[in-house]
Coordinates of C-alpha atoms and ligand atoms in Angstrom, one line a residue:
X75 CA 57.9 13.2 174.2
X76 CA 59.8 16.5 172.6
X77 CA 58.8 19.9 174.2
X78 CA 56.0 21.5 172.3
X79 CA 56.5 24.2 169.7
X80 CA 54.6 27.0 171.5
X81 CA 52.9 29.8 168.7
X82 CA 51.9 33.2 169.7
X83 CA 49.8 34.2 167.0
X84 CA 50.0 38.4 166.8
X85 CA 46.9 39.3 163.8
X86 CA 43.4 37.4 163.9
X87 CA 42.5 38.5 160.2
X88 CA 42.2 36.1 157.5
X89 CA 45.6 34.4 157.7
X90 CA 45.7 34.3 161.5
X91 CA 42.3 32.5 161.7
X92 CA 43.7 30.4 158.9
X93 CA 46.8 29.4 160.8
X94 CA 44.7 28.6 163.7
X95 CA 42.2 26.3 161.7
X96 CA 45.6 24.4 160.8
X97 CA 46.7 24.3 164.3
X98 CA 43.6 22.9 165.6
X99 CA 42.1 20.6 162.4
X100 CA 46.1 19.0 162.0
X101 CA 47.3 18.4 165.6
X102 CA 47.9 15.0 164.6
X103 CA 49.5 15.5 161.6
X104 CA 51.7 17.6 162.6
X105 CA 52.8 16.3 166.0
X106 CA 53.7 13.3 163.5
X107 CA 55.9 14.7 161.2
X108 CA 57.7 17.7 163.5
X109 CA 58.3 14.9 165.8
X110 CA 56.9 17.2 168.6
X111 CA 53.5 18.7 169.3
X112 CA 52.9 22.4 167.5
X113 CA 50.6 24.0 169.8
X114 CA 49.3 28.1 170.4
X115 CA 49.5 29.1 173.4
X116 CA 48.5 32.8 173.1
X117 CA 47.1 35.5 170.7
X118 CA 46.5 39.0 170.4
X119 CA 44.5 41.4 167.9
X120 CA 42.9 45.0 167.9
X121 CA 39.7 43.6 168.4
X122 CA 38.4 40.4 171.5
X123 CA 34.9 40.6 170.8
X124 CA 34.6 40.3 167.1
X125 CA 33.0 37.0 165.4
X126 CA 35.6 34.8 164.1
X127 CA 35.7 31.9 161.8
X128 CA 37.4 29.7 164.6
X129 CA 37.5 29.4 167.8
X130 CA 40.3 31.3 170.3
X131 CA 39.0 30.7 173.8
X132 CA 40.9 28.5 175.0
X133 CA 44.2 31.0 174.0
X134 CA 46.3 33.3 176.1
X135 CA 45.3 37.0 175.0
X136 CA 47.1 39.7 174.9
X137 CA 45.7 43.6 173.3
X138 CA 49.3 44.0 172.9
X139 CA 51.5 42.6 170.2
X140 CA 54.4 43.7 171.7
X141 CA 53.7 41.9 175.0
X142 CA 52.8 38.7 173.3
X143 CA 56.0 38.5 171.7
X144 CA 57.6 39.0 175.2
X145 CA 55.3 36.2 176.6
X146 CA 57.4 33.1 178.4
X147 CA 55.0 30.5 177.1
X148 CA 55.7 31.4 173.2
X149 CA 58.9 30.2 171.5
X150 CA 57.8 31.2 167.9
X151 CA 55.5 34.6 166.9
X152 CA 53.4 34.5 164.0
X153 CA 53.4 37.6 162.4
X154 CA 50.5 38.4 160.8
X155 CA 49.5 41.9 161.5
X156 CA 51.0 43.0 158.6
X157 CA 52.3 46.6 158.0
X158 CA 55.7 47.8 157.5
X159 CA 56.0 49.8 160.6
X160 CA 54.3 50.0 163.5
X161 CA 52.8 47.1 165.8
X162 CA 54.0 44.5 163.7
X163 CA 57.7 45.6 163.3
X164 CA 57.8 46.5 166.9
X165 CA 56.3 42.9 167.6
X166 CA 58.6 41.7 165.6
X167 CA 61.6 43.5 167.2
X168 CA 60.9 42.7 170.5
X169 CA 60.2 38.5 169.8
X170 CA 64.2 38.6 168.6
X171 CA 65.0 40.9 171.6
X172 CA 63.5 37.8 173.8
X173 CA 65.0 35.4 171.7
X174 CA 62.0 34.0 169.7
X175 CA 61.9 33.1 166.4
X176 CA 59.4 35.0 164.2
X177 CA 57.7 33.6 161.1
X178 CA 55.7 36.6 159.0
X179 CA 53.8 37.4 156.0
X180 CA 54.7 40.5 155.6
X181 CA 56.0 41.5 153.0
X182 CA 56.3 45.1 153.2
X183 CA 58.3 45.3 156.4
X184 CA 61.0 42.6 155.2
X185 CA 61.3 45.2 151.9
X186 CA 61.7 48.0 154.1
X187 CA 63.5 46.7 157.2
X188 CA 64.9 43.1 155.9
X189 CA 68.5 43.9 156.3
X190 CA 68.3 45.5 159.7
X191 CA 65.8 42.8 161.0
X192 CA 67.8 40.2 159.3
X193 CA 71.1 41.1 161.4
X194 CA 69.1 41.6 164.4
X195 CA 68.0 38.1 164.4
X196 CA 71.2 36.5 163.6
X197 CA 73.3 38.5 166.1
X198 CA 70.7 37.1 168.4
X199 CA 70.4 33.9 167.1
X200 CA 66.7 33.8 166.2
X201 CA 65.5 33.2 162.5
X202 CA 62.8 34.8 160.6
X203 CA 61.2 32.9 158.0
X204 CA 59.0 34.8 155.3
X205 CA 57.3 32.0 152.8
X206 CA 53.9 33.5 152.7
X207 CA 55.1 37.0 152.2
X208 CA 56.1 36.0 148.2
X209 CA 53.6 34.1 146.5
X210 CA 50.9 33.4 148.9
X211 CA 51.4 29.7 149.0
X212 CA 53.6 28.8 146.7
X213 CA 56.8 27.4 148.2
X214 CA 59.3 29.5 146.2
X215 CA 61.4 31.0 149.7
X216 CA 62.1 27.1 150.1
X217 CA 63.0 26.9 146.1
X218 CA 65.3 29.4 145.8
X219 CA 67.2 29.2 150.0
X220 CA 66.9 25.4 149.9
X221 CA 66.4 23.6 146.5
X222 CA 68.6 25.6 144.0
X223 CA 71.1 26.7 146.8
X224 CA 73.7 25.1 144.6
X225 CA 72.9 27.3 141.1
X226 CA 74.1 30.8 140.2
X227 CA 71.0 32.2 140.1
X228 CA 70.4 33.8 136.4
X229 CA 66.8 35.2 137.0
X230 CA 63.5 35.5 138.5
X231 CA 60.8 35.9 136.9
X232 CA 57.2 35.8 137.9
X233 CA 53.5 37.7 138.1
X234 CA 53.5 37.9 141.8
X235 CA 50.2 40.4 142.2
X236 CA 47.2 38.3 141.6
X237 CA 44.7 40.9 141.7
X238 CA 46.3 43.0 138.9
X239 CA 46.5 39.7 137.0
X240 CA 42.8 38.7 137.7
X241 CA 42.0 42.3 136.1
X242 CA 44.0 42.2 133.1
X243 CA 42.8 38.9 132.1
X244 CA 39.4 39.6 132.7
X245 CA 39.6 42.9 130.9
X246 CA 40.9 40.8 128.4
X247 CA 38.0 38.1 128.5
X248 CA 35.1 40.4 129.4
X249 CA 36.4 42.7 127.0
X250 CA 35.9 45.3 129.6
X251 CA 37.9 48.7 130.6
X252 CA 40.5 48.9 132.7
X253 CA 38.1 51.0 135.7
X254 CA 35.0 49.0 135.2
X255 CA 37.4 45.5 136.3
X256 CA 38.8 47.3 138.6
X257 CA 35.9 48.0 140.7
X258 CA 34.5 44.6 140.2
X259 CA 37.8 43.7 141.7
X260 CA 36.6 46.7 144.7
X261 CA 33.5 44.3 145.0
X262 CA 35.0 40.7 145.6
X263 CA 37.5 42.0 148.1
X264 CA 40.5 41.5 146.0
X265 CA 42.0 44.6 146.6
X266 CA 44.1 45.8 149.5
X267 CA 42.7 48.7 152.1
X268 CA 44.9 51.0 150.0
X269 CA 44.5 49.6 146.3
X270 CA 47.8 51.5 145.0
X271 CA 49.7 48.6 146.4
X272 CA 48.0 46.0 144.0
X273 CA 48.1 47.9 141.1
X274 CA 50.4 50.0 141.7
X275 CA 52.8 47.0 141.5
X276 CA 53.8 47.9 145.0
X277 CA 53.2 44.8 146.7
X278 CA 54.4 42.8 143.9
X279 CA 57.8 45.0 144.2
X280 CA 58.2 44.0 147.6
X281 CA 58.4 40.4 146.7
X282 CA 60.6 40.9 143.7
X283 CA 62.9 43.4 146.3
X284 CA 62.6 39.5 148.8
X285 CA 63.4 37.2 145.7
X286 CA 66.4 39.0 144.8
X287 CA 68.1 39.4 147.7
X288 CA 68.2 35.3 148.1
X289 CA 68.6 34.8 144.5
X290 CA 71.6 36.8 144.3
X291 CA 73.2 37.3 148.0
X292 CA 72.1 41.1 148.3
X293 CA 71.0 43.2 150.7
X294 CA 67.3 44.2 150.4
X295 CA 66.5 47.2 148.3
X296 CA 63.2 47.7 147.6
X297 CA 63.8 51.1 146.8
X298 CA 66.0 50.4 143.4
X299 CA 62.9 48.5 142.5
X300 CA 61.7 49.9 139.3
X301 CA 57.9 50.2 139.5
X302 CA 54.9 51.0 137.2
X303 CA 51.7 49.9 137.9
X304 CA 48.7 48.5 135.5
X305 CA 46.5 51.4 135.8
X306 CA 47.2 52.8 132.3
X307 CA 46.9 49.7 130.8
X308 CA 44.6 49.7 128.3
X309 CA 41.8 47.7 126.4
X310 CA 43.1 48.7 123.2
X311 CA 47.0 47.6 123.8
X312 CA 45.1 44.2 125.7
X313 CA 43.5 43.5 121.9
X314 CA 46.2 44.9 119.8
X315 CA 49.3 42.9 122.1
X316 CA 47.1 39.4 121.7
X317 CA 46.5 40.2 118.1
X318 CA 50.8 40.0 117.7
X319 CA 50.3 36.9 120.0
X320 CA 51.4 38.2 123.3
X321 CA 49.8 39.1 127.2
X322 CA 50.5 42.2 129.0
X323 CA 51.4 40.9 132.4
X324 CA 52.4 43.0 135.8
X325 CA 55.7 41.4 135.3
X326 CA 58.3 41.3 138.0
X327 CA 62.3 40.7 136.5
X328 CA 65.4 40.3 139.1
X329 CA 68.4 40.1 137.3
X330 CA 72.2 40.4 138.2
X331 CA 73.7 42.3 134.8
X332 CA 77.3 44.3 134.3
X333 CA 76.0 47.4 135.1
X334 CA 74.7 46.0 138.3
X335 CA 71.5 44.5 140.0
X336 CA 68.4 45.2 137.3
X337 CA 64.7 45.0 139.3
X338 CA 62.0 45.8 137.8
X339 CA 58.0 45.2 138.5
X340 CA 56.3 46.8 135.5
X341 CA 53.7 45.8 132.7
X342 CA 55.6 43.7 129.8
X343 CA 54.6 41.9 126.8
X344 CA 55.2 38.0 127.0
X345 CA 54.4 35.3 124.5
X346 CA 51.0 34.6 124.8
X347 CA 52.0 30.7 124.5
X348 CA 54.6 30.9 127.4
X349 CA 53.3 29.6 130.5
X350 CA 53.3 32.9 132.2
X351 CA 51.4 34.2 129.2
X352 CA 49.4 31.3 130.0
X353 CA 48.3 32.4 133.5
X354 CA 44.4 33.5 134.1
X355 CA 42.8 34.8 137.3
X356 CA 44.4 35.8 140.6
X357 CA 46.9 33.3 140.3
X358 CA 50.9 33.6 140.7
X359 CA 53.7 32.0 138.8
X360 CA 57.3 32.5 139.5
X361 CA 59.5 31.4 137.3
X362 CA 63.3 30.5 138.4
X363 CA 66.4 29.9 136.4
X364 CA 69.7 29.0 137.8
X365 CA 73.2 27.8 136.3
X366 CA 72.4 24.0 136.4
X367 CA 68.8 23.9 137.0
X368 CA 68.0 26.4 133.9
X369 CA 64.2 26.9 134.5
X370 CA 61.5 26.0 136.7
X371 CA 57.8 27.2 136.9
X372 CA 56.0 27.2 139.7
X373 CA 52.6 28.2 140.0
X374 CA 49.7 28.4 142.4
X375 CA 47.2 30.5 144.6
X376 CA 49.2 34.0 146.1
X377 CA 46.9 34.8 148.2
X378 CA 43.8 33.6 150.6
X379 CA 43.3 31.5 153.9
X380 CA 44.1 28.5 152.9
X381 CA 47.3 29.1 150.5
X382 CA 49.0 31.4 153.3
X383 CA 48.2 30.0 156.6
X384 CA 50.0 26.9 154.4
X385 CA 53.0 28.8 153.7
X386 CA 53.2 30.0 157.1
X387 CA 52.6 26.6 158.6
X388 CA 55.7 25.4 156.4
X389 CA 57.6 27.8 158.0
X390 CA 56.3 26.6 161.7
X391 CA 57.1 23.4 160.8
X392 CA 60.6 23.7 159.9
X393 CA 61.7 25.7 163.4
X394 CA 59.5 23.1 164.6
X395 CA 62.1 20.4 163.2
X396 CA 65.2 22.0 163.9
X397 CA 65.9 24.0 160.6
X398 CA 67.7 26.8 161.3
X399 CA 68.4 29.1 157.8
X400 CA 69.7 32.7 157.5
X401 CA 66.8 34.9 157.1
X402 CA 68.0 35.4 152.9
X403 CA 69.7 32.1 152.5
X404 CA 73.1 33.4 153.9
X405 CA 74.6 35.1 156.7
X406 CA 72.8 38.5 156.8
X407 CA 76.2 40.0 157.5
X408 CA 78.0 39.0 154.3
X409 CA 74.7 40.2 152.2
X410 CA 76.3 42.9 150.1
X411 CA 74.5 46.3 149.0
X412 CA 74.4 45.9 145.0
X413 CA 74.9 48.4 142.8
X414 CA 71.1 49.1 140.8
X415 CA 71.5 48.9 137.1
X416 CA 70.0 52.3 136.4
X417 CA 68.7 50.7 132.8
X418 CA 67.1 47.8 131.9
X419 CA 68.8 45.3 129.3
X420 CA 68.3 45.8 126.2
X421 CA 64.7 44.2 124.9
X422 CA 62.2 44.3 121.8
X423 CA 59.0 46.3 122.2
X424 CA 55.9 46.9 121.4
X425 CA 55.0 50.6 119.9
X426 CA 51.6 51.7 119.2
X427 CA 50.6 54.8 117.8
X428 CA 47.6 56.8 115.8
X429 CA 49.4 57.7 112.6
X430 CA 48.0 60.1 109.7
X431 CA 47.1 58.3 106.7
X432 CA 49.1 59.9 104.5
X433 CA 51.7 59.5 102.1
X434 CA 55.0 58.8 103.6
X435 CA 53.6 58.7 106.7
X436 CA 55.1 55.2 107.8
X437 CA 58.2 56.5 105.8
X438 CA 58.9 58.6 108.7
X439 CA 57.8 57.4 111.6
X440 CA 60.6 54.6 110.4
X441 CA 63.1 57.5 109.7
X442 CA 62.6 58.3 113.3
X443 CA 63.0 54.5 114.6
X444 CA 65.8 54.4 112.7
X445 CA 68.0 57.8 113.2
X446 CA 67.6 56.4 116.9
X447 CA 69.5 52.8 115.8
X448 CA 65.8 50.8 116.2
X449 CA 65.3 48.3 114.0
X450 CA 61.8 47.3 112.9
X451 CA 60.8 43.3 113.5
X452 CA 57.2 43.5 112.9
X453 CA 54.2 45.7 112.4
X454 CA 50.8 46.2 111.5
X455 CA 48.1 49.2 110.4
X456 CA 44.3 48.7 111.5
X457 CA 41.5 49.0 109.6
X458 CA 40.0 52.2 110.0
X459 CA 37.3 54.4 108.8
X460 CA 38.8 58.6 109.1
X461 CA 42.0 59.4 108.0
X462 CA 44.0 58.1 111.8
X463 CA 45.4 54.6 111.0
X464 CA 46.3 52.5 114.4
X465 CA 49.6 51.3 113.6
X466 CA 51.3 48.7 115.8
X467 CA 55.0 47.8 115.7
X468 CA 57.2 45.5 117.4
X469 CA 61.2 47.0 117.8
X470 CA 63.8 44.5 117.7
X471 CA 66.0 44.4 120.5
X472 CA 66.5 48.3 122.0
X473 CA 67.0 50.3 124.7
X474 CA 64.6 52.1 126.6
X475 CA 66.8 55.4 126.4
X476 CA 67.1 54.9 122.3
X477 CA 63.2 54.7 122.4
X478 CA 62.7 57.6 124.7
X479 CA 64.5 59.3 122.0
X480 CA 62.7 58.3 119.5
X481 CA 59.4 58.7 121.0
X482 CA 60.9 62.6 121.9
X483 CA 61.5 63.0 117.9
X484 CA 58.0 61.2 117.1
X485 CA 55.9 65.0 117.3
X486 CA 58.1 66.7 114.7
X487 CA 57.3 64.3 112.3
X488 CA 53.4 65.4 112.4
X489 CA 52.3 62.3 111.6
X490 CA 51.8 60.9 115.0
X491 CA 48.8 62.1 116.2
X492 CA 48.9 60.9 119.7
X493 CA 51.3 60.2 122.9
X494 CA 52.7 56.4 121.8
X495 CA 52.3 53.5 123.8
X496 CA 55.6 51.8 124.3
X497 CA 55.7 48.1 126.6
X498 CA 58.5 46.4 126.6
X499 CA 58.7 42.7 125.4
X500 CA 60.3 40.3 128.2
X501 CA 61.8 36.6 126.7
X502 CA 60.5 34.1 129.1
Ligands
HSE298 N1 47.2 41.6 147.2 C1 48.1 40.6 146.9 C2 47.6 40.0 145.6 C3 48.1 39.5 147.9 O1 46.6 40.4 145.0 O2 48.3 39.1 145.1 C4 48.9 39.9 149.1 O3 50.2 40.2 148.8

C-alpha cells in the first residue's frame, strides 16, 4: 500500500471541523480513489478545551500553528485559520520553508501576499492550492487552471459574496430597507467578525483579485481592484431597477481591455432574466467565458461546512494523487504585473433622479445628458402626488467619466432636486 497523505489541520472553526468530519466519515472513499490513505495526523487552534462538532482526540496537538506546519509527521497543512497576516501566513510560510504543501481557504492572504507566497512555494517546490477561498464550493480554481487552460480567457464574471446577495434579494422580496436586512443578516451569522468585508465587497474583491490572476496570467493585485460595497443600495433603486427588468447585484468583472487589466467588484444592474439576475439567497455564481468555450455558469453554495471542507478536500485529494499545478495556473515567475485599466469600459446605466415637475424640466436634464455625448435608451417618470417626479433613465452605452460630467452639470439646471443615483448596467 502507498504511504499515507498525512494533514495537519491549523484552524478548528467551521471549516476545520468540516474537513475533519470528511476525513473521518470518507476514509474509505477516499483511500479508494487517491489510491493511498488520506489521514490527519495533527491539529492545532487557539482554543483545546472548547466543545466541538467532531471529535480530535485521537490527533497530534500543537497551540502553535507555526510548529504544526514544522511537524515531521505532516506532508500537507490545511490552512484554515484564516487572516491575511499573522498566524496563518506565518504557518503558511513556514509549511513551504519545510517543504510541505499547503492547501488554504484564505482568501485574503493569497490577495495580499499571492505572488510572494506563490514564488516561495515554487522555488521550493511545494504547491499551494486555494479552491475554497473563491466560491465556497464551487469548483471554479479547477475550471479556470484545469478545464479551460486551453481558452484566452475573455471574462469573469460572477456574485461571489453570498451574504450581500442574500440581503439584496431579500430586501427585494421582503420589501425591506437596506439596515433592517442587514441585521437580520447580524442575527443568522451570515456576516463576517468585521461585516465591511461582506458588504463592503472586500471579500468578494479578493476572489475577483484570485480569478484574475489565473484567467489572465497576472500577478495578484488586489489593490487595482475597484470596490464599492452594497451599503447605499437602496429599496427604491431595488423597485425602480426590477421595474426596467433588471437586479442590482454585488457584481464582480475581470477583464483584460487595451487600456489594461479592468477589475471591478461593485453593485451593477443585470437583466433580471439572465441567470445571474436569476440568483436568490446566499448563493454564488461565476460565470466564465473563454475563446473557444464562450460561456459557462456555474453556480452553488459559497460558503458553510459542508461546501468548503469539500473544496478543500478537492484540493487534498489532488496532492494526494500526484497533481502538482502552479499556484495561478502557471509558473509564478512568468506571472506578469498588468497594467490597471484606470476606467471601466464603456456600459449603459441606469440614472435616477427627483426632478421638478415643470415645464421643460426633462428638456434639460436631456440637454445635460446630451452636451456630455449620452444618449438616452429608455426612461420613465413615476406617479407622484407634490410637484417632485421620480424619473428613471437608462443611458445607452457611456462612460463613467462622461456621466460624472453630466451628473457635475445636473445642479445648474435646478431641476434636479436631489444627488442622482447612477449604476452601471453590466451585459452578461
Ligand atoms: N462571507 C462570505 C460570503 C463567505 O458571504 O460569501 C466567505 O468568503
Amino acid at each position: 500500500m502507498s504511504d499515507p497523505l498525512r494533514l495537519g489541520i491549523a484552524g478548528l472553526g467551521t471549516v476545520g471541523q468540516g474537513i475533519v468530519r470528511i476525513v473521518q466519515t470518507h476514509a474509505a472513499l477516499l483511500e479508494a480513489r487517491a489510491g493511498r490513505p488520506v489521514i490527519i495526523t495533527a491539529v492545532s487552534a487557539r482554543s483545546r478545551t472548547k466543545n466541538r462538532e467532531v471529535d480530535v482526540s485521537d490527533y497530534a496537538w500543537e497551540d502553535d500553528p507555526v510548529a504544526l506546519a514544522a511537524r515531521g509527521d505532516v506532508d500537507v497543512l490545511v490552512e484554515v485559520i484564516g487572516g491575511d497576516n499573522g498566524p496563518a501566513k506565518d504557518a503558511t510560510e513556514a509549511a513551504i520553508r519545510a517543504g510541505k504543501d499547503v492547501v488554504t481557504a484564505n482568501k485574503a492572504m493569497l490577495a495580499h501576499h499571492g505572488q510572494a507566497l506563490a514564488e516561495l512555494a515554487e522555488d521550493a517546490g511545494c504547491v499551494i492550492r486555494f479552491e475554497a477561498a473563491v466560491a465556497g464550493g464551487i469548483p471554479v480554481i479547477k475550471a479556470l487552471t484545469e478545464s479551460l487552460a486551453g481558452n484566452e480567457i475573455r471574462r469573469v464574471i460572477g456574485v461571489m459574496n453570498g451574504t450581500c446577495n442574500y440581503i439584496l434579494t431579500r430586501m427585494e422580496s421582503a420589501g425591506l430597507p437596506y439596515e433592517e436586512v442587514f441585521e437580520e443578516a447580524n442575527k443568522l451569522g451570515y456576516l463576517e467578525a468585521d461585516p465591511n468585508l461582506d458588504v463592503g465587497g472586500i471579500d468578494a474583491g479578493h476572489k475577483l483579485a484570485l480569478l484574475s490572476a489565473i484567467a489572465f496570467g497576472t500577478q495578484v493585485d488586489f489593490d487595482a481592484v475597484e470596490l464599492e460595497g452594497i451599503g447605499s443600495i437602496t429599496i427604491e433603486d431595488i423597485r425602480h431597477a426590477a421595474d426596467m427588468g433588471f437586479k442590482i447585484k454585488l457584481l464582480g468583472v475581470a477583464q483584460m481591455t487595451g487600456r489594461g487589466l479592468e477589475q471591478r467588484m461593485t453593485p451593477c444592474l443585470v437583466p433580471g432574466t439572465s441567470p445571474l439576475g436569476q440568483l436568490q439567497g446566499g448563493t454564488n455564481m461565476v460565470v466564465l467565458e473563454g475563446d473557444s468555450i464562450e460561456q459557462i455558469v456555474l453556480r452553488g453554495p459559497g460558503a458553510g461546512m459542508g461546501p468548503t471542507a469539500s473544496a478543500v478536500m478537492g484540493d487534498v485529494m489532488d496532492i494526494a494523487r500526484g497533481l502538482r499545478l502552479p499556484t495561478f495556473g502557471q509558473p509564478a515567475a512568468t506571472l506578469k504585473k498588468a497594467r490597471a485599466a484606470r476606467a471601466a469600459v464603456a456600459a449603459p446605466y441606469y440614472l435616477r433622479m427627483q426632478l421638478l415637475d415643470k415645464p421643460g424640466a426633462l428638456a434639460k436634464v436631456a440637454s445635460v445628458l446630451g452636451d456630455a455625448g449620452i444618449s438616452i435608451d429608455r426612461m420613465r417618470q413615476y406617479d407622484h402626488g407634490e410637484d417632485i417626479a421620480p424619473v428613471l433613465i437608462v443611458t445607452h452605452k457611456t462612460t463613467r467619466s462622461a456621466l460624472d460630467e453630466a451628473i457635475a452639470a445636473l445642479p445648474a439646471t435646478r431641476v434636479v432636486q436631489s444627488e442622482p443615483v447612477a449604476i452601471r448596467i453590466e451585459a452578461v
